[in-house]
Each structure stands twice: as structure tokens, then as C-alpha cells.
Tab-separated table of C-alpha atoms in Angstrom:
chain	number	residue	atom	x	y	z
A	105	MET	CA	-25.571	-59.404	-3.036
A	106	LYS	CA	-22.791	-58.295	-5.378
A	107	LEU	CA	-25.169	-55.965	-7.170
A	108	ASN	CA	-26.221	-54.307	-3.921
A	109	VAL	CA	-22.558	-53.737	-3.038
A	110	ALA	CA	-21.990	-52.089	-6.427
A	111	MET	CA	-24.970	-49.806	-5.905
A	112	LEU	CA	-23.684	-48.827	-2.483
A	113	ALA	CA	-20.265	-48.045	-4.020
A	114	GLY	CA	-21.913	-45.735	-6.543
A	115	VAL	CA	-23.886	-43.944	-3.848
A	116	PHE	CA	-20.688	-43.595	-1.785
A	117	ALA	CA	-18.852	-42.074	-4.747
A	118	ILE	CA	-21.597	-39.480	-5.133
A	119	SER	CA	-21.589	-38.646	-1.421
A	120	VAL	CA	-17.790	-38.266	-1.348
A	121	ALA	CA	-17.848	-35.947	-4.342
A	122	ALA	CA	-20.517	-33.758	-2.751
A	123	LYS	CA	-18.634	-33.509	0.547
A	124	PRO	CA	-16.945	-30.076	1.004
A	125	VAL	CA	-13.159	-29.880	1.104
A	126	ALA	CA	-11.862	-29.717	4.678
A	127	GLU	CA	-10.045	-26.599	5.890
A	128	PRO	CA	-6.283	-27.282	5.846
A	129	GLY	CA	-4.539	-27.953	9.140
A	130	LEU	CA	-1.159	-26.857	10.383
A	131	HIS	CA	0.759	-29.775	8.852
A	132	ASP	CA	-0.856	-29.306	5.441
A	133	PHE	CA	1.438	-26.350	4.788
A	134	ALA	CA	5.031	-26.439	3.604
A	135	GLU	CA	6.551	-24.272	6.330
A	136	GLY	CA	5.724	-22.292	9.431
A	137	ILE	CA	7.261	-19.371	11.307
A	138	GLU	CA	6.846	-19.188	15.066
A	139	LEU	CA	5.314	-15.953	16.374
A	140	ILE	CA	5.995	-15.137	20.021
A	141	THR	CA	3.793	-12.557	21.746
A	142	HIS	CA	5.279	-10.552	24.604
A	143	SER	CA	2.194	-8.527	25.443
A	144	SER	CA	-1.424	-9.087	26.402
A	145	GLN	CA	-2.863	-7.025	23.546
A	146	PRO	CA	-5.697	-8.882	21.782
A	147	LEU	CA	-4.570	-7.798	18.323
A	148	GLN	CA	-1.109	-8.595	16.957
A	149	GLU	CA	0.469	-7.145	13.816
A	150	LEU	CA	3.642	-7.819	11.876
A	151	THR	CA	5.118	-7.288	8.438
A	152	LEU	CA	4.720	-10.389	6.309
A	153	PRO	CA	8.230	-11.936	6.128
A	154	ASP	CA	9.994	-12.314	2.791
A	155	ARG	CA	10.191	-16.089	3.355
A	156	VAL	CA	6.407	-16.235	3.032
A	157	TYR	CA	6.442	-14.515	-0.361
A	158	ALA	CA	9.220	-16.832	-1.532
A	159	THR	CA	7.306	-19.984	-0.514
A	160	MET	CA	3.576	-19.440	-0.940
A	161	THR	CA	2.043	-20.554	-4.220
A	162	GLN	CA	-0.952	-18.242	-4.624
A	163	TRP	CA	-0.795	-14.657	-5.876
A	164	ASN	CA	-3.710	-13.715	-3.607
A	165	ALA	CA	-1.840	-15.047	-0.536
A	166	ALA	CA	-4.565	-17.632	-0.045
A	167	ASP	CA	-2.229	-20.322	1.297
A	168	ILE	CA	-1.573	-18.576	4.618
A	169	ARG	CA	-3.037	-19.422	8.028
A	170	ILE	CA	-2.353	-18.575	11.681
A	171	PHE	CA	-2.543	-21.371	14.268
A	172	ASN	CA	-2.307	-21.204	18.055
A	173	ALA	CA	-0.392	-23.650	20.264
A	174	ASN	CA	-3.351	-26.079	20.195
A	175	GLY	CA	-3.314	-26.247	16.402
A	176	GLN	CA	-6.490	-24.172	16.018
A	177	SER	CA	-6.660	-21.515	13.308
A	178	VAL	CA	-7.296	-17.966	14.507
A	179	PRO	CA	-8.891	-15.007	12.668
A	180	TYR	CA	-6.476	-12.874	10.664
A	181	ALA	CA	-6.444	-10.097	8.090
A	182	LEU	CA	-4.035	-8.916	5.428
A	183	CYS	CA	-3.583	-5.135	5.322
A	184	PRO	CA	-1.894	-2.855	2.781
A	185	ALA	CA	1.812	-2.245	3.056
A	186	MET	CA	2.823	0.124	5.829
A	187	THR	CA	3.531	3.675	4.722
A	188	ASN	CA	4.996	6.516	6.726
A	189	ASP	CA	2.708	9.433	7.556
A	190	ASP	CA	3.665	13.057	7.050
A	191	ILE	CA	4.900	14.714	10.250
A	192	THR	CA	3.016	17.775	11.501
A	193	GLN	CA	5.171	20.480	13.091
A	194	HIS	CA	4.516	23.929	14.578
A	195	ALA	CA	6.696	27.041	14.622
A	196	MET	CA	6.269	30.590	15.881
A	197	VAL	CA	6.681	33.101	13.050
A	198	PRO	CA	7.615	36.813	13.190
A	199	VAL	CA	4.661	39.239	13.054
A	200	TYR	CA	5.122	42.752	11.625
A	201	GLY	CA	2.443	45.379	12.088
A	202	LEU	CA	1.748	47.897	9.326
A	203	ASP	CA	0.618	51.425	10.253
A	204	ALA	CA	-2.697	52.142	8.570
A	205	SER	CA	-1.905	55.846	8.293
A	206	SER	CA	0.892	55.167	5.815
A	207	THR	CA	-1.379	53.284	3.399
A	208	SER	CA	-2.237	55.031	0.124
A	209	ILE	CA	-4.711	53.736	-2.452
A	210	LYS	CA	-4.604	54.721	-6.128
A	211	GLY	CA	-7.302	52.965	-8.099
A	212	ASN	CA	-6.611	49.260	-7.927
A	213	ASN	CA	-3.009	49.665	-6.757
A	214	ILE	CA	-1.940	49.986	-3.129
A	215	THR	CA	1.399	51.231	-1.852
A	216	LEU	CA	2.363	50.664	1.780
A	217	ARG	CA	5.454	52.015	3.512
A	218	THR	CA	6.511	50.484	6.811
A	219	SER	CA	8.417	52.302	9.536
A	220	ASP	CA	11.707	50.806	8.363
A	221	GLY	CA	11.232	52.160	4.848
A	222	THR	CA	10.036	48.915	3.176
A	223	GLN	CA	7.586	49.611	0.360
A	224	LEU	CA	4.813	47.134	-0.571
A	225	ASN	CA	2.890	47.459	-3.830
A	226	VAL	CA	-0.413	45.608	-4.241
A	227	HIS	CA	-2.201	45.156	-7.558
A	228	GLY	CA	-5.754	43.891	-7.839
A	229	ASP	CA	-9.399	44.795	-8.305
A	230	ASP	CA	-11.702	46.378	-5.736
A	231	THR	CA	-12.550	43.034	-4.099
A	232	THR	CA	-8.927	42.419	-3.086
A	233	ARG	CA	-7.999	45.997	-2.233
A	234	PHE	CA	-6.634	46.485	1.264
A	235	ARG	CA	-8.819	48.361	3.683
A	236	SER	CA	-7.672	51.300	5.764
A	237	ASN	CA	-7.395	49.349	9.047
A	238	ALA	CA	-3.998	48.266	10.392
A	239	SER	CA	-2.789	44.984	8.896
A	240	TYR	CA	0.007	42.511	9.589
A	241	VAL	CA	2.680	40.690	7.633
A	242	LEU	CA	3.890	37.238	8.751
A	243	ASP	CA	7.359	36.115	7.742
A	244	LEU	CA	7.323	32.385	6.810
A	245	SER	CA	10.483	32.461	4.708
A	246	LYS	CA	12.422	30.187	7.082
A	247	ILE	CA	9.875	27.354	6.848
A	248	ASP	CA	10.935	25.110	3.959
A	249	HIS	CA	7.832	22.921	4.070
A	250	ALA	CA	4.180	23.142	3.055
A	251	VAL	CA	2.254	25.325	5.530
A	252	THR	CA	-1.346	24.220	6.089
A	253	SER	CA	-2.657	26.674	8.694
A	254	ILE	CA	-1.883	29.680	10.895
A	255	LYS	CA	-3.042	30.016	14.500
A	256	LEU	CA	-3.296	33.547	15.888
A	257	ASP	CA	-3.174	34.936	19.383
A	258	TRP	CA	-5.452	37.959	18.875
A	259	SER	CA	-7.671	40.535	20.526
A	260	THR	CA	-9.812	43.516	19.569
A	261	PRO	CA	-9.922	46.888	21.377
A	262	SER	CA	-13.696	46.950	21.390
A	263	GLY	CA	-14.012	43.370	22.551
A	264	ASP	CA	-15.698	42.264	19.352
A	265	SER	CA	-16.166	38.505	19.304
A	266	GLU	CA	-16.085	38.123	15.509
A	267	THR	CA	-13.749	39.646	12.960
A	268	ALA	CA	-13.640	39.023	9.219
A	269	LEU	CA	-10.296	39.105	7.494
A	270	GLN	CA	-8.546	38.436	4.207
A	271	VAL	CA	-5.221	36.635	3.788
A	272	PHE	CA	-2.810	37.410	0.960
A	273	SER	CA	0.454	35.719	-0.004
A	274	SER	CA	3.601	37.102	-1.599
A	275	ASN	CA	7.055	35.907	-2.565
A	276	ASP	CA	8.694	39.328	-2.773
A	277	LEU	CA	6.657	41.714	-0.573
A	278	SER	CA	5.658	43.571	-3.726
A	279	HIS	CA	2.993	41.452	-5.408
A	280	TRP	CA	0.189	39.931	-3.342
A	281	GLN	CA	-2.474	37.339	-4.122
A	282	LEU	CA	-5.660	36.679	-2.164
A	283	ILE	CA	-5.696	33.102	-0.837
A	284	SER	CA	-8.343	33.103	1.900
A	285	ASN	CA	-11.457	34.873	3.179
A	286	THR	CA	-12.154	33.817	6.739
A	287	LYS	CA	-13.252	34.914	10.208
A	288	LEU	CA	-11.896	34.909	13.733
A	289	LEU	CA	-14.427	34.161	16.451
A	290	ARG	CA	-14.478	34.143	20.229
A	291	ALA	CA	-17.630	33.577	22.303
A	292	ILE	CA	-18.130	33.043	26.035
A	293	SER	CA	-21.136	31.182	27.450
A	294	ALA	CA	-23.010	31.935	30.669
A	295	ASP	CA	-20.928	29.343	32.521
A	296	HIS	CA	-17.733	30.989	31.187
A	297	ALA	CA	-16.952	28.276	28.642
A	298	THR	CA	-15.095	29.659	25.619
A	299	LEU	CA	-15.819	28.848	21.996
A	300	GLU	CA	-12.954	30.078	19.831
A	301	GLN	CA	-11.855	29.984	16.218
A	302	SER	CA	-8.336	31.374	15.943
A	303	GLY	CA	-6.960	29.180	13.161
A	304	ILE	CA	-6.745	30.083	9.489
A	305	SER	CA	-6.706	27.150	7.072
A	306	LEU	CA	-4.478	27.638	4.039
A	307	PRO	CA	-3.942	25.758	0.790
A	308	ALA	CA	-0.960	23.501	1.544
A	309	ALA	CA	2.042	25.254	-0.013
A	310	ARG	CA	5.362	26.891	0.795
A	311	TYR	CA	4.912	30.572	1.566
A	312	GLN	CA	7.381	33.422	1.950
A	313	TYR	CA	5.076	36.065	3.392
A	314	LEU	CA	1.436	36.282	4.422
A	315	ARG	CA	-0.492	39.503	4.886
A	316	ILE	CA	-3.545	39.566	7.169
A	317	GLU	CA	-6.014	42.337	6.423
A	318	PRO	CA	-8.867	42.592	9.020
A	319	SER	CA	-12.244	44.246	8.450
A	320	GLY	CA	-11.951	46.090	11.764
A	321	ALA	CA	-9.395	46.957	14.410
A	322	LEU	CA	-7.435	43.853	15.351
A	323	THR	CA	-4.301	43.224	17.413
A	324	ILE	CA	-2.241	40.098	16.645
A	325	HIS	CA	0.092	39.262	19.505
A	326	HIS	CA	1.641	36.062	18.193
A	327	ALA	CA	1.286	33.736	15.202
A	328	GLN	CA	2.087	30.036	14.904
A	329	ALA	CA	2.416	28.182	11.604
A	330	GLU	CA	1.508	24.522	11.191
A	331	TYR	CA	3.431	22.745	8.452
A	332	GLN	CA	3.920	19.229	7.106
A	333	ILE	CA	7.246	17.431	6.739
A	334	ALA	CA	6.930	14.890	3.963
A	335	ALA	CA	7.318	11.342	5.205
A	336	THR	CA	10.288	9.239	4.191
A	337	PRO	CA	9.059	6.762	1.553
A	338	ALA	CA	8.718	3.174	2.749
A	339	GLN	CA	11.724	1.085	1.783
A	340	PRO	CA	10.997	-1.902	-0.457
A	341	VAL	CA	12.130	-5.453	0.182
A	342	TRP	CA	14.542	-6.524	-2.549
A	343	TYR	CA	15.267	-9.962	-3.943
A	344	SER	CA	17.389	-11.107	-6.831
A	345	ALA	CA	15.711	-12.241	-10.024
A	346	GLY	CA	18.359	-14.958	-10.084
A	347	ALA	CA	20.452	-16.212	-12.956
A	348	PRO	CA	18.966	-15.572	-16.399
A	349	TYR	CA	18.343	-18.409	-18.781
A	350	GLY	CA	19.387	-18.110	-22.362
A	351	THR	CA	17.307	-17.880	-25.511
A	352	ASP	CA	18.218	-17.933	-29.182
A	353	ASP	CA	18.309	-14.129	-29.123
A	354	ILE	CA	21.599	-12.783	-27.699
A	355	HIS	CA	19.877	-9.461	-27.008
A	356	GLU	CA	17.410	-11.043	-24.577
A	357	LEU	CA	17.693	-12.346	-20.996
A	358	ARG	CA	14.804	-14.110	-19.244
A	359	TYR	CA	14.103	-14.621	-15.547
A	360	GLU	CA	11.641	-16.658	-13.492
A	361	ASN	CA	9.980	-14.784	-10.637
A	362	SER	CA	10.625	-16.646	-7.377
A	363	HIS	CA	8.212	-14.589	-5.236
A	364	ARG	CA	4.434	-14.216	-5.185
A	365	ALA	CA	4.695	-10.501	-4.485
A	366	PRO	CA	3.372	-7.338	-6.175
A	367	VAL	CA	6.533	-5.943	-7.763
A	368	ASN	CA	6.669	-2.126	-7.594
A	369	PHE	CA	10.393	-1.487	-8.002
A	370	LEU	CA	13.202	-2.588	-10.288
A	371	ARG	CA	16.946	-2.251	-9.859
A	372	ILE	CA	19.288	-3.047	-12.763
A	373	THR	CA	23.046	-2.626	-12.314
A	374	PRO	CA	25.683	-3.370	-14.977
A	375	HIS	CA	28.470	-5.666	-13.780
A	376	VAL	CA	31.129	-3.856	-15.756
A	377	GLU	CA	32.315	-0.681	-14.045
A	378	ASN	CA	31.841	2.629	-15.867
A	379	SER	CA	29.321	1.241	-18.285
A	380	SER	CA	25.865	2.114	-19.586
A	381	LEU	CA	23.107	-0.041	-21.044
A	382	HIS	CA	19.841	0.787	-22.774
A	383	VAL	CA	17.302	-1.740	-21.530
A	384	THR	CA	13.632	-2.541	-22.048
A	385	VAL	CA	12.004	-4.481	-19.192
A	386	GLN	CA	9.006	-6.669	-19.959
A	387	SER	CA	6.916	-9.177	-18.008
A	388	ARG	CA	4.099	-11.640	-18.567
A	389	ASP	CA	1.747	-13.579	-16.316
A	390	ARG	CA	1.763	-16.853	-18.225
A	391	GLU	CA	3.717	-18.466	-21.004
A	392	ASP	CA	0.806	-18.108	-23.444
A	393	HIS	CA	0.317	-14.395	-22.633
A	394	GLY	CA	1.884	-11.507	-24.492
A	395	TRP	CA	4.787	-9.529	-23.062
A	396	GLN	CA	3.984	-6.201	-21.370
A	397	THR	CA	6.583	-3.424	-21.340
A	398	GLN	CA	7.135	-2.152	-17.798
A	399	TRP	CA	10.004	0.286	-18.396
A	400	SER	CA	12.554	1.347	-20.983
A	401	GLY	CA	15.619	3.543	-20.563
A	402	GLU	CA	19.271	3.762	-19.587
A	403	VAL	CA	20.948	2.029	-16.666
A	404	PHE	CA	24.508	2.880	-15.702
A	405	ASP	CA	27.186	2.441	-13.079
A	406	VAL	CA	30.152	4.814	-12.955
A	407	SER	CA	32.830	5.561	-10.387
A	408	ASP	CA	35.000	8.618	-9.789
A	409	GLY	CA	37.283	6.796	-7.363
A	410	ASN	CA	35.407	7.885	-4.248
A	411	GLN	CA	31.869	6.786	-4.909
A	412	HIS	CA	29.675	4.892	-7.337
A	413	ARG	CA	26.896	6.619	-9.219
A	414	HIS	CA	24.038	4.737	-10.769
A	415	ASN	CA	20.554	5.365	-12.098
A	416	ASP	CA	17.612	5.831	-9.748
A	417	ILE	CA	15.391	3.006	-8.583
A	418	ILE	CA	12.800	2.237	-11.257
A	419	HIS	CA	9.161	2.549	-10.167
A	420	VAL	CA	6.524	0.456	-11.977
A	421	PRO	CA	2.813	-0.209	-11.344
A	422	ALA	CA	2.212	-3.165	-9.024
A	423	THR	CA	2.910	-6.159	-11.241
A	424	TYR	CA	2.175	-9.840	-10.617
A	425	ALA	CA	4.182	-11.732	-13.204
A	426	LEU	CA	5.764	-15.159	-13.363
A	427	GLU	CA	8.310	-14.263	-16.002
A	428	TRP	CA	10.481	-11.213	-16.744
A	429	ARG	CA	12.917	-10.365	-19.486
A	430	LEU	CA	15.505	-7.720	-20.336
A	431	LEU	CA	15.826	-6.634	-23.958
A	432	PHE	CA	18.878	-4.820	-25.309
A	433	ALA	CA	18.911	-2.744	-28.485
A	434	GLU	CA	19.576	-4.952	-31.500
A	435	ASN	CA	21.886	-2.364	-33.060
A	436	SER	CA	24.156	-2.399	-29.992
A	437	GLU	CA	26.609	-4.897	-28.589
A	438	PRO	CA	24.935	-7.065	-25.901
A	439	PRO	CA	26.555	-6.916	-22.441
A	440	ALA	CA	29.527	-9.206	-21.907
A	441	SER	CA	27.960	-10.381	-18.641
A	442	ALA	CA	24.383	-10.231	-17.427
A	443	PRO	CA	23.592	-7.178	-15.274
A	444	SER	CA	22.305	-7.590	-11.751
A	445	PHE	CA	18.494	-7.615	-11.898
A	446	GLU	CA	16.541	-7.143	-8.655
A	447	LEU	CA	12.813	-6.904	-7.966
A	448	GLY	CA	11.345	-4.967	-5.056
A	449	TYR	CA	7.971	-4.921	-3.310
A	450	LEU	CA	6.250	-3.429	-0.267
A	451	PRO	CA	5.195	-6.303	2.027
A	452	MET	CA	1.679	-6.467	3.432
A	453	GLN	CA	0.854	-6.201	7.116
A	454	LEU	CA	-0.566	-9.287	8.851
A	455	ARG	CA	-3.005	-8.802	11.741
A	456	PHE	CA	-4.391	-11.620	13.850
A	457	LEU	CA	-6.361	-12.048	17.038
A	458	ALA	CA	-4.352	-13.592	19.879
A	459	GLN	CA	-6.929	-16.318	20.358
A	460	GLY	CA	-5.940	-19.228	22.585
A	461	GLN	CA	-2.442	-19.955	23.853
A	462	GLY	CA	0.792	-19.002	22.130
A	463	PRO	CA	3.251	-19.284	20.637
A	464	TYR	CA	1.427	-18.923	17.344
A	465	MET	CA	2.462	-20.354	14.020
A	466	LEU	CA	2.310	-18.524	10.702
A	467	ALA	CA	1.858	-21.426	8.259
A	468	PHE	CA	2.273	-20.919	4.507
A	469	GLY	CA	2.751	-22.765	1.238
A	470	ASN	CA	-0.005	-25.113	0.031
A	471	ALA	CA	-0.633	-25.524	-3.698
A	472	GLY	CA	-4.049	-27.050	-3.043
A	473	VAL	CA	-5.437	-24.004	-1.214
A	474	SER	CA	-6.824	-21.328	-3.521
A	475	THR	CA	-9.423	-19.684	-1.275
A	476	SER	CA	-8.179	-17.121	1.232
A	477	ALA	CA	-9.382	-17.167	4.831
A	478	ALA	CA	-8.210	-13.596	5.432
A	479	GLN	CA	-10.709	-10.975	6.536
A	480	GLN	CA	-10.823	-7.382	5.372
A	481	CYS	CA	-8.151	-5.266	7.048
A	482	ASP	CA	-10.604	-3.153	9.059
A	483	SER	CA	-12.943	-6.011	9.972
A	484	LEU	CA	-10.971	-7.183	13.015
A	485	LEU	CA	-12.293	-5.164	15.975
A	486	SER	CA	-14.251	-3.101	13.459
A	487	GLY	CA	-16.272	-1.347	16.171
A	488	ILE	CA	-13.127	0.339	17.509
A	489	SER	CA	-11.546	3.410	15.945
A	490	GLU	CA	-8.154	3.012	14.302
A	491	GLN	CA	-6.560	5.245	16.923
A	492	GLU	CA	-7.925	3.165	19.799
A	493	LYS	CA	-7.149	-0.039	17.940
A	494	ARG	CA	-3.475	0.912	17.915
A	495	LYS	CA	-3.504	0.887	21.707
A	496	LEU	CA	-4.744	-2.715	21.593
A	497	THR	CA	-2.149	-3.880	19.069
A	498	GLY	CA	1.096	-5.634	19.919
A	499	ALA	CA	4.020	-6.710	17.765
A	500	PRO	CA	4.988	-10.396	18.006
A	501	ALA	CA	8.609	-11.488	17.742
A	502	ILE	CA	9.509	-13.717	14.814
A	503	GLY	CA	10.869	-17.043	16.008
A	504	GLU	CA	12.226	-20.164	14.367
A	505	LEU	CA	11.351	-21.474	10.938
A	506	HIS	CA	9.665	-24.922	11.016
A	507	ILE	CA	9.498	-27.347	8.108
A	508	LEU	CA	5.983	-28.844	8.156
A	509	ALA	CA	4.837	-30.774	5.057
A	510	GLY	CA	7.847	-29.499	3.139
A	511	SER	CA	8.031	-29.401	-0.635
A	512	ASN	CA	5.254	-31.994	-0.948
A	513	ALA	CA	2.718	-29.291	-0.043
A	514	LEU	CA	3.931	-27.143	-2.932
A	515	LYS	CA	3.019	-29.753	-5.545
A	516	LEU	CA	-0.469	-29.561	-6.950
A	517	ARG	CA	-2.163	-32.946	-6.876
A	518	HIS	CA	-4.779	-33.168	-9.566
A	519	ALA	CA	-7.741	-34.676	-7.791
A	520	ILE	CA	-10.624	-36.143	-9.773
A	521	PRO	CA	-13.176	-33.361	-10.233
A	522	ALA	CA	-16.388	-33.718	-8.230
A	523	ARG	CA	-18.488	-33.574	-11.400
A	524	THR	CA	-16.589	-36.534	-12.863
A	525	LEU	CA	-17.090	-38.589	-9.697
A	526	ILE	CA	-20.796	-37.802	-9.698
A	527	LEU	CA	-21.191	-38.804	-13.348
A	528	TRP	CA	-19.283	-42.047	-12.804
A	529	GLY	CA	-21.376	-42.787	-9.727
A	530	ILE	CA	-24.605	-42.215	-11.634
A	531	LEU	CA	-23.328	-44.366	-14.491
A	532	LEU	CA	-22.377	-47.154	-12.085
A	533	VAL	CA	-25.797	-47.073	-10.415
A	534	GLY	CA	-27.450	-47.088	-13.868
A	535	VAL	CA	-25.430	-50.085	-15.030
A	536	VAL	CA	-26.252	-51.970	-11.845
A	537	THR	CA	-29.965	-51.163	-12.196
A	538	ILE	CA	-30.086	-52.274	-15.849
A	539	THR	CA	-28.209	-55.470	-14.986
A	540	ARG	CA	-30.666	-56.273	-12.201
A	541	ILE	CA	-33.622	-55.710	-14.534
A	542	ALA	CA	-32.057	-57.929	-17.213
A	543	LEU	CA	-31.335	-60.750	-14.748
A	544	SER	CA	-34.817	-60.473	-13.345
A	545	MET	CA	-36.310	-60.802	-16.851
A	546	LEU	CA	-34.111	-63.807	-17.609
A	547	LYS	CA	-35.167	-65.442	-14.403
A	548	SER	CA	-38.837	-64.862	-15.186
A	549	ASN	CA	-38.459	-66.327	-18.703
A	550	LYS	CA	-36.702	-69.344	-17.293
A	551	HIS	CA	-39.564	-70.057	-14.924
A	552	GLY	CA	-42.001	-69.656	-17.829
A	553	TYR	CA	-40.184	-72.293	-19.908
A	554	GLU	CA	-40.143	-74.708	-17.027
A	555	GLU	CA	-43.914	-74.467	-16.633
């Protein structure tokens, strides 16, 4: 009987080891942030809070889940950090007609005199030489942004539906460069529908003047320029690297990274006013890895009584590192007090399906979870265009912070590996089997002696 129990224990050990690890529940995470939806949109999106980066344990953000009010996990995705898009603007631009009769051509050089006495000299080969038809100059000098296209309000005396033209650019009305060969087109169908091409695409750049040279007679009534205003760069989230810890080298300060975030920005500020430091910034992923230099240069902070001036924010490639250090030149005096050292990152966007009843809970922080449940960013409602998807997306309000499992969830418990349990189970079954065989043989020999 005892042997059978031992065999069953071995089989149980093997079955337990082979059993997959259960998906973590709400109270398996250290903390949770309440998410309150105020709309009926099926998709919700928010910027991942800094508290999540300061608490989660995995660099791949694996220890994150979204739960509804019934404690059920809902599908979610992690998307790249939000960036601002360039703004497209339109502006009417002055149009100046040039009289074709005043155009003179001498070899590869062209001289044009407008009615107000302005002289334009063009230099080029035969392929870029202006033709004898009337042409137009557009004044874009007041647009201080990159122009990407021109839309024309045009007509032809003969009613032609297609007109070829060349576009030249100039900064001084004297020297011109060909930048586009294109066509204008206007066609009307039997049911009076109009097919029209009145836009001219241009290489994105700032232009002073454009000259439009048509292949035939063309009248331009108005011209509108489309230009791009560069977007304001997304602002990083900053956090302090904390107090440095000392080493034997007085020219070195070390810091532990408290966030699991991709660091893209550094900010180093001397504590002593009107001072300058030459610093080398290095990082490493693990204690047994070599140091990687991220940046080297001067940092300063000076004041003229009215304002402080300091060096620009330092941009570095996205860096996941547990440890950072500042090195000061050995031939210089180390700073009397440690400078302020801050790390910055662009937080990811979190999307989730509003499945079930709210409020929802963003749970995070579990050292035992290393596999992410997040989907690809575009996989939620993948059959819907991004433009339409925006109409279906709401922004939840961030509510209270809840302590769930607390700091216990942030400690990695070293469980016995499945392979070890299987081997011990097999060994236990083997020992039991050999013991049974040995006892059976002894019992048989005993009966033989008795006979």
C-alpha cells in the first residue's frame, strides 16, 4: 500500500510539472489604476502613466493587464508613443503675368522685362529654355514653411482640356531652376461630371518665387499654395535618476534606473550657479556587461540676473539600462556637489476594448510574469481604417490608485523548474519499482526455503 502511494506521488509530481502556468488574475499584480470610461466607444486609449513604468518589472511591459469590473481580462495593445503630426495649411499667393512679347532669347540665356521694369535673366540649356507663350510668376516669399503643392484656378482661350507646363524656382528673380514638368487637365463626361487636375506637386521646400511656363496659351486666375507647419515635438516624461551612490573613484557617480522605460532624453544641471562641467554619460544593462557611452560634452548653468541659461536637452538612442554613471575628466576638479541628473522617455499608448462592465482596472507589477498578453497596435479592430477607428476611440479618465498584492508581487519567487520536478518524479517511480521487484524476489525466495 505504501509503495502504491509513493508511485502515485511520483505521477502527481510529473502531472503538476507538465501543467501550464495559469494566467495571472487581478490580485496577482502589485498595483492597479482605475480607468473610468465616459463614452460608449468600443475602443479606449490612454497614455501609459508614469506610475506604471516606475512599478512594472519587465522591460517589455509584460506585467500589464486590463481587467473589467467582473475581474475578467480584456484585449489590449501597446502602441508607439504619440507624436504630433505636421499641420497642413493653405494660402492664396500673388500671381504676376509676364507679357510674352517682351521676352528675348539669346542662345541659352533668356531676359524678360515686366511692365514695371523688373528684369529676369534665365540661364540653362535648350530643354529648360522658356517658350514664347505668356508665363506667370508666383510670389511665395511670405510663406516661411515648406511648400508641397500649388493649386491653380486656370482656363485656356481655346478651351483645351490639357496643357503641359514647366515650373521653375528662383530666390532672386534672376536665376531660375527647373523643378517640375507636369500637366493641367480638365475633362467633362457625357453626364457633365468633371475630371480635373489643377494641382502641381512640388518637392517640399521653402520657395521665394515660382515661374509657370505653359506649352500653350493659358490664363491663371488665382493660385493657392499648400504648405506644412512642422509639428511641435512630443514632450518627454522626466524622472529623477535619484541620489548617486559613491565609488572609489571621485570622478564617477553611479545611479540605479528606477523605471522600465526606453530612455531617449537626458538632462544634467549643475547645482552650483554659473558653472560648467564636462561629462561623459554611460549606461549598462547588467552588472556583468560593459559600459556603453551614450553622450559626452559640456553641461552648464549660468544666470545674467534675469534668466537662467543652460545646455540643450540631450537626445540619445532609446536605451534600456539598469545602471547609469556620470564620468568627469580626471584632470579636472570633480564637482563639489552632484549635478541634477534626469532621464526622459516618450510613454507608449495603451489601447483596450471596452469589454464587459466598467470601471476597468489597469493592473501592473508582477515579477513572475515575463510573457506579454498585448496584441500588435493595429490588430484591435484591424478591419477598420485608422481614420474610422479614431471615431470609435474614447479616452478614459484615470481614477484612484489601488494597492493589490503590493510589494510581494515584485519579488521573484524561484519555483522549482518543471524539468527538475519531472526528473525527480521519474526517479521516485523508478525507486519504487525497483523496491517492489526486490521485495517480490525476497518473498519468492522465502517461500522456496520454506518448501
